[in-house]
């Protein structure tokens, strides 16, 4: 299996399709396979080419994106791209990865790709001579200093909010990236817990806790008043 995620763009607007292709080409672990202008062309490509991730417009001639999804028996990962908000609920009911509103910024596009990476760890190439990564070794990529850095969840101690940025504290270093902590929380596994408006902790790294703070190695993380009940419930279950 390739270690690059093979992407297909389906959009009847050439400028929109071209922008998505450019976004794909900026990310090293993505591979642009083709762009097509309607669902029928996409169906032909899916029969001939292995596609991991589909960027799909909704408003298209002949067959719209929602109808196209319903017609597929073996679905790749799907990220909807559209100018219309009203299809969001129906899209999520069809288990799409994300719903991008046009015009699509690279930052928002990148977050969607990270959601896919978090849901689909099997896309990573496995060397037969090496043991397969365990679920604890799942990861995402973060954008820092114009590079996409791989961050393994098992190495994260806690995450700290710095207004429009977050700092990810790892076992041996920290990484800062432009991201809202509330949006970043949605990309994390269930053992990450928001304990304060400015902090998320990896509960597998917690060494002690009290009613007011959590200890992660030598770090003391405060528990916010509005998060206290949920934090206590989590640790007592």
Tab-separated table of C-alpha atoms in Angstrom:
chain	number	residue	atom	x	y	z
A	1	UNK	CA	0.000	0.000	0.000
A	2	UNK	CA	1.287	3.467	-0.839
A	3	UNK	CA	2.215	5.826	1.967
A	4	UNK	CA	0.643	8.678	-0.050
A	5	UNK	CA	-3.080	9.359	0.075
A	6	UNK	CA	-4.484	9.275	-3.467
A	7	UNK	CA	-6.962	12.103	-4.046
A	8	UNK	CA	-9.681	12.701	-6.629
A	9	UNK	CA	-11.301	16.134	-7.116
A	10	UNK	CA	-14.862	16.310	-8.475
A	11	UNK	CA	-16.069	19.842	-9.218
A	12	UNK	CA	-17.698	21.443	-12.267
A	13	UNK	CA	-16.040	24.802	-11.512
A	14	UNK	CA	-12.494	24.766	-12.998
A	15	UNK	CA	-11.221	27.492	-10.660
A	16	UNK	CA	-12.495	25.668	-7.571
A	17	UNK	CA	-11.068	22.347	-8.763
A	18	UNK	CA	-7.737	24.005	-9.522
A	19	UNK	CA	-7.548	25.555	-6.053
A	20	UNK	CA	-8.165	22.191	-4.379
A	21	UNK	CA	-5.504	20.595	-6.567
A	22	UNK	CA	-3.018	23.273	-5.475
A	23	UNK	CA	-3.884	22.634	-1.825
A	24	UNK	CA	-3.321	18.895	-2.349
A	25	UNK	CA	0.060	19.469	-3.966
A	26	UNK	CA	1.272	21.499	-0.968
A	27	UNK	CA	0.945	18.514	1.374
A	28	UNK	CA	3.680	15.897	0.921
A	29	UNK	CA	1.611	12.882	1.989
A	30	UNK	CA	-1.191	13.640	-0.489
A	31	UNK	CA	-1.137	12.662	-4.159
A	32	UNK	CA	-3.422	14.333	-6.708
A	33	UNK	CA	-4.662	11.652	-9.126
A	34	UNK	CA	-7.180	13.536	-11.280
A	35	UNK	CA	-9.876	16.181	-11.432
A	36	UNK	CA	-13.194	15.616	-13.180
A	37	UNK	CA	-16.214	17.796	-13.826
A	38	UNK	CA	-19.145	15.550	-12.947
A	39	UNK	CA	-20.093	12.448	-10.970
A	40	UNK	CA	-20.239	10.161	-14.016
A	41	UNK	CA	-16.598	10.873	-14.849
A	42	UNK	CA	-15.719	10.313	-11.195
A	43	UNK	CA	-17.484	6.956	-11.213
A	44	UNK	CA	-15.350	5.809	-14.165
A	45	UNK	CA	-12.141	6.884	-12.420
A	46	UNK	CA	-13.122	5.105	-9.193
A	47	UNK	CA	-13.557	1.875	-11.172
A	48	UNK	CA	-10.067	2.170	-12.677
A	49	UNK	CA	-7.965	3.865	-10.001
A	50	UNK	CA	-7.492	3.246	-6.268
A	51	UNK	CA	-8.721	6.441	-4.599
A	52	UNK	CA	-8.362	7.059	-0.862
A	53	UNK	CA	-9.872	10.521	-0.527
A	54	UNK	CA	-12.535	12.242	-2.617
A	55	UNK	CA	-13.072	16.025	-2.651
A	56	UNK	CA	-16.638	16.253	-3.905
A	57	UNK	CA	-18.723	19.246	-4.947
A	58	UNK	CA	-22.477	18.985	-4.328
A	59	UNK	CA	-24.118	21.161	-6.985
A	60	UNK	CA	-23.207	19.443	-10.273
A	61	UNK	CA	-25.094	18.608	-13.471
A	62	UNK	CA	-26.717	15.205	-14.115
A	63	UNK	CA	-26.030	13.787	-10.636
A	64	UNK	CA	-25.339	15.926	-7.581
A	65	UNK	CA	-22.780	15.049	-4.938
A	66	UNK	CA	-25.254	13.714	-2.380
A	67	UNK	CA	-26.882	11.417	-4.940
A	68	UNK	CA	-23.438	10.274	-6.051
A	69	UNK	CA	-22.431	9.299	-2.496
A	70	UNK	CA	-25.635	7.283	-2.101
A	71	UNK	CA	-24.863	5.403	-5.322
A	72	UNK	CA	-21.434	4.199	-4.159
A	73	UNK	CA	-21.061	0.732	-2.654
A	74	UNK	CA	-17.396	1.045	-1.695
A	75	UNK	CA	-16.789	4.616	-0.587
A	76	UNK	CA	-13.381	6.266	-0.202
A	77	UNK	CA	-13.021	8.983	2.411
A	78	UNK	CA	-15.202	11.906	1.297
A	79	UNK	CA	-14.809	15.621	1.986
A	80	UNK	CA	-17.668	17.722	0.605
A	81	UNK	CA	-16.816	21.066	-1.025
A	82	UNK	CA	-19.643	23.503	-1.680
A	83	UNK	CA	-20.879	27.069	-1.461
A	84	UNK	CA	-24.161	25.967	0.166
A	85	UNK	CA	-24.517	25.411	3.921
A	86	UNK	CA	-27.918	23.721	3.704
A	87	UNK	CA	-26.465	20.353	2.706
A	88	UNK	CA	-24.254	20.010	5.784
A	89	UNK	CA	-26.593	17.854	7.886
A	90	UNK	CA	-27.375	15.441	5.045
A	91	UNK	CA	-23.675	15.165	4.258
A	92	UNK	CA	-22.761	14.209	7.811
A	93	UNK	CA	-25.563	11.647	7.887
A	94	UNK	CA	-23.720	9.989	4.987
A	95	UNK	CA	-20.568	9.806	7.164
A	96	UNK	CA	-18.439	12.284	5.228
A	97	UNK	CA	-15.140	13.323	6.787
A	98	UNK	CA	-15.806	17.045	6.620
A	99	UNK	CA	-17.818	19.789	4.911
A	100	UNK	CA	-15.825	22.653	3.377
A	101	UNK	CA	-17.486	25.917	2.391
A	102	UNK	CA	-16.079	27.747	-0.631
A	103	UNK	CA	-13.847	29.652	-0.971
A	104	UNK	CA	-11.653	27.069	0.769
A	105	UNK	CA	-8.582	28.404	2.553
A	106	UNK	CA	-5.524	26.198	2.837
A	107	UNK	CA	-5.703	26.309	6.637
A	108	UNK	CA	-9.270	24.937	6.634
A	109	UNK	CA	-8.366	22.380	3.948
A	110	UNK	CA	-5.420	21.197	6.037
A	111	UNK	CA	-7.639	20.629	9.086
A	112	UNK	CA	-9.944	18.447	6.989
A	113	UNK	CA	-7.036	16.335	5.810
A	114	UNK	CA	-5.958	15.890	9.427
A	115	UNK	CA	-9.449	14.654	10.289
A	116	UNK	CA	-9.118	12.063	7.548
A	117	UNK	CA	-5.660	11.038	8.782
A	118	UNK	CA	-7.012	10.592	12.305
A	119	UNK	CA	-9.886	8.418	11.100
A	120	UNK	CA	-7.845	6.369	8.620
A	121	UNK	CA	-4.521	5.302	10.207
A	122	UNK	CA	-4.397	2.294	7.869
A	123	UNK	CA	-3.378	4.630	5.052
A	124	UNK	CA	0.162	4.607	6.423
A	125	UNK	CA	2.462	2.210	4.658
A	126	UNK	CA	3.505	-0.754	6.780
A	127	UNK	CA	6.933	-2.304	6.229
A	128	UNK	CA	6.435	-6.107	6.447
A	129	UNK	CA	9.703	-6.399	8.402
A	130	UNK	CA	8.528	-3.997	11.073
A	131	UNK	CA	5.696	-4.461	13.580
A	132	UNK	CA	2.478	-2.634	12.719
A	133	UNK	CA	1.905	0.556	14.632
A	134	UNK	CA	-0.507	0.225	17.518
A	135	UNK	CA	-3.480	2.583	17.907
A	136	UNK	CA	-1.411	4.505	20.490
A	137	UNK	CA	0.956	5.447	17.678
A	138	UNK	CA	-1.689	7.211	15.600
A	139	UNK	CA	-0.785	10.734	14.642
A	140	UNK	CA	-1.618	13.914	12.806
A	141	UNK	CA	0.442	16.507	10.973
A	142	UNK	CA	0.668	20.089	12.206
A	143	UNK	CA	1.820	23.108	10.244
A	144	UNK	CA	4.740	24.857	11.923
A	145	UNK	CA	7.437	27.066	10.405
A	146	UNK	CA	6.128	26.256	6.895
A	147	UNK	CA	6.638	22.535	7.438
A	148	UNK	CA	4.173	19.754	8.219
A	149	UNK	CA	5.459	17.976	11.304
A	150	UNK	CA	4.248	14.524	12.319
A	151	UNK	CA	2.983	14.450	15.911
A	152	UNK	CA	2.258	11.061	17.481
A	153	UNK	CA	-0.568	11.156	19.995
A	154	UNK	CA	1.338	8.903	22.384
A	155	UNK	CA	4.095	11.545	22.679
A	156	UNK	CA	1.745	14.417	23.575
A	157	UNK	CA	1.635	15.440	27.233
A	158	UNK	CA	-0.786	18.357	27.000
A	159	UNK	CA	-1.899	21.165	24.697
A	160	UNK	CA	-1.938	24.816	25.668
A	161	UNK	CA	-3.949	27.612	24.050
A	162	UNK	CA	-2.182	30.854	23.114
A	163	UNK	CA	-5.074	32.905	21.665
A	164	UNK	CA	-5.068	32.038	17.936
A	165	UNK	CA	-2.249	29.519	18.398
A	166	UNK	CA	-1.704	26.350	20.381
A	167	UNK	CA	1.475	24.893	21.867
A	168	UNK	CA	1.681	21.091	21.812
A	169	UNK	CA	3.876	19.895	24.661
A	170	UNK	CA	5.580	16.606	23.820
A	171	UNK	CA	7.797	14.356	25.899
A	172	UNK	CA	10.973	15.950	24.514
A	173	UNK	CA	9.957	19.288	22.964
A	174	UNK	CA	7.042	21.604	22.167
A	175	UNK	CA	5.499	22.633	18.835
A	176	UNK	CA	3.528	25.819	18.162
A	177	UNK	CA	0.963	26.025	15.381
A	178	UNK	CA	-1.807	28.419	14.354
A	179	UNK	CA	-4.972	26.679	15.479
A	180	UNK	CA	-7.928	27.289	17.792
A	181	UNK	CA	-7.860	24.886	20.735
A	182	UNK	CA	-11.589	24.129	20.383
A	183	UNK	CA	-11.159	23.099	16.743
A	184	UNK	CA	-7.969	21.151	17.427
A	185	UNK	CA	-9.775	19.198	20.161
A	186	UNK	CA	-12.091	17.719	17.522
A	187	UNK	CA	-9.128	16.019	15.840
A	188	UNK	CA	-7.899	14.232	18.977
A	189	UNK	CA	-8.684	10.700	20.241
A	190	UNK	CA	-11.080	10.172	23.142
A	191	UNK	CA	-8.326	9.896	25.788
A	192	UNK	CA	-7.548	13.610	25.356
A	193	UNK	CA	-9.595	15.681	27.795
A	194	UNK	CA	-10.317	19.418	27.864
A	195	UNK	CA	-9.751	20.428	31.498
A	196	UNK	CA	-9.614	24.201	31.130
A	197	UNK	CA	-10.453	26.773	28.449
A	198	UNK	CA	-6.701	26.891	27.753
A	199	UNK	CA	-5.624	23.274	28.303
A	200	UNK	CA	-6.188	19.757	26.963
A	201	UNK	CA	-4.379	16.843	28.621
A	202	UNK	CA	-3.465	13.372	27.436
A	203	UNK	CA	-5.116	11.366	30.213
A	204	UNK	CA	-2.703	8.472	29.621
A	205	UNK	CA	0.080	10.775	30.858
A	206	UNK	CA	-1.683	11.982	34.023
A	207	UNK	CA	0.206	10.974	37.169
A	208	UNK	CA	-2.112	12.591	39.759
A	209	UNK	CA	-5.106	14.900	40.073
A	210	UNK	CA	-7.002	16.890	42.682
A	211	UNK	CA	-10.106	19.049	42.665
A	212	UNK	CA	-8.093	21.976	41.357
A	213	UNK	CA	-5.263	20.676	39.182
A	214	UNK	CA	-3.868	17.781	37.173
A	215	UNK	CA	-0.259	16.616	37.210
A	216	UNK	CA	1.331	15.548	33.938
A	217	UNK	CA	4.927	14.605	34.706
A	218	UNK	CA	6.362	17.732	36.383
A	219	UNK	CA	3.655	20.012	34.937
A	220	UNK	CA	0.671	21.230	36.988
A	221	UNK	CA	-2.377	21.954	34.813
A	222	UNK	CA	-5.268	23.931	36.346
A	223	UNK	CA	-8.827	22.611	36.158
A	224	UNK	CA	-11.310	25.251	35.034
A	225	UNK	CA	-14.437	25.750	37.096
A	226	UNK	CA	-16.770	24.995	34.178
A	227	UNK	CA	-14.796	21.805	33.354
A	228	UNK	CA	-14.470	20.454	36.913
A	229	UNK	CA	-17.569	18.250	36.920
A	230	UNK	CA	-16.682	16.577	33.619
A	231	UNK	CA	-13.050	16.083	34.649
A	232	UNK	CA	-13.988	14.455	37.950
A	233	UNK	CA	-16.518	12.227	36.175
A	234	UNK	CA	-13.865	11.107	33.681
A	235	UNK	CA	-11.289	10.108	36.291
A	236	UNK	CA	-13.758	8.406	38.642
A	237	UNK	CA	-15.348	6.169	36.025
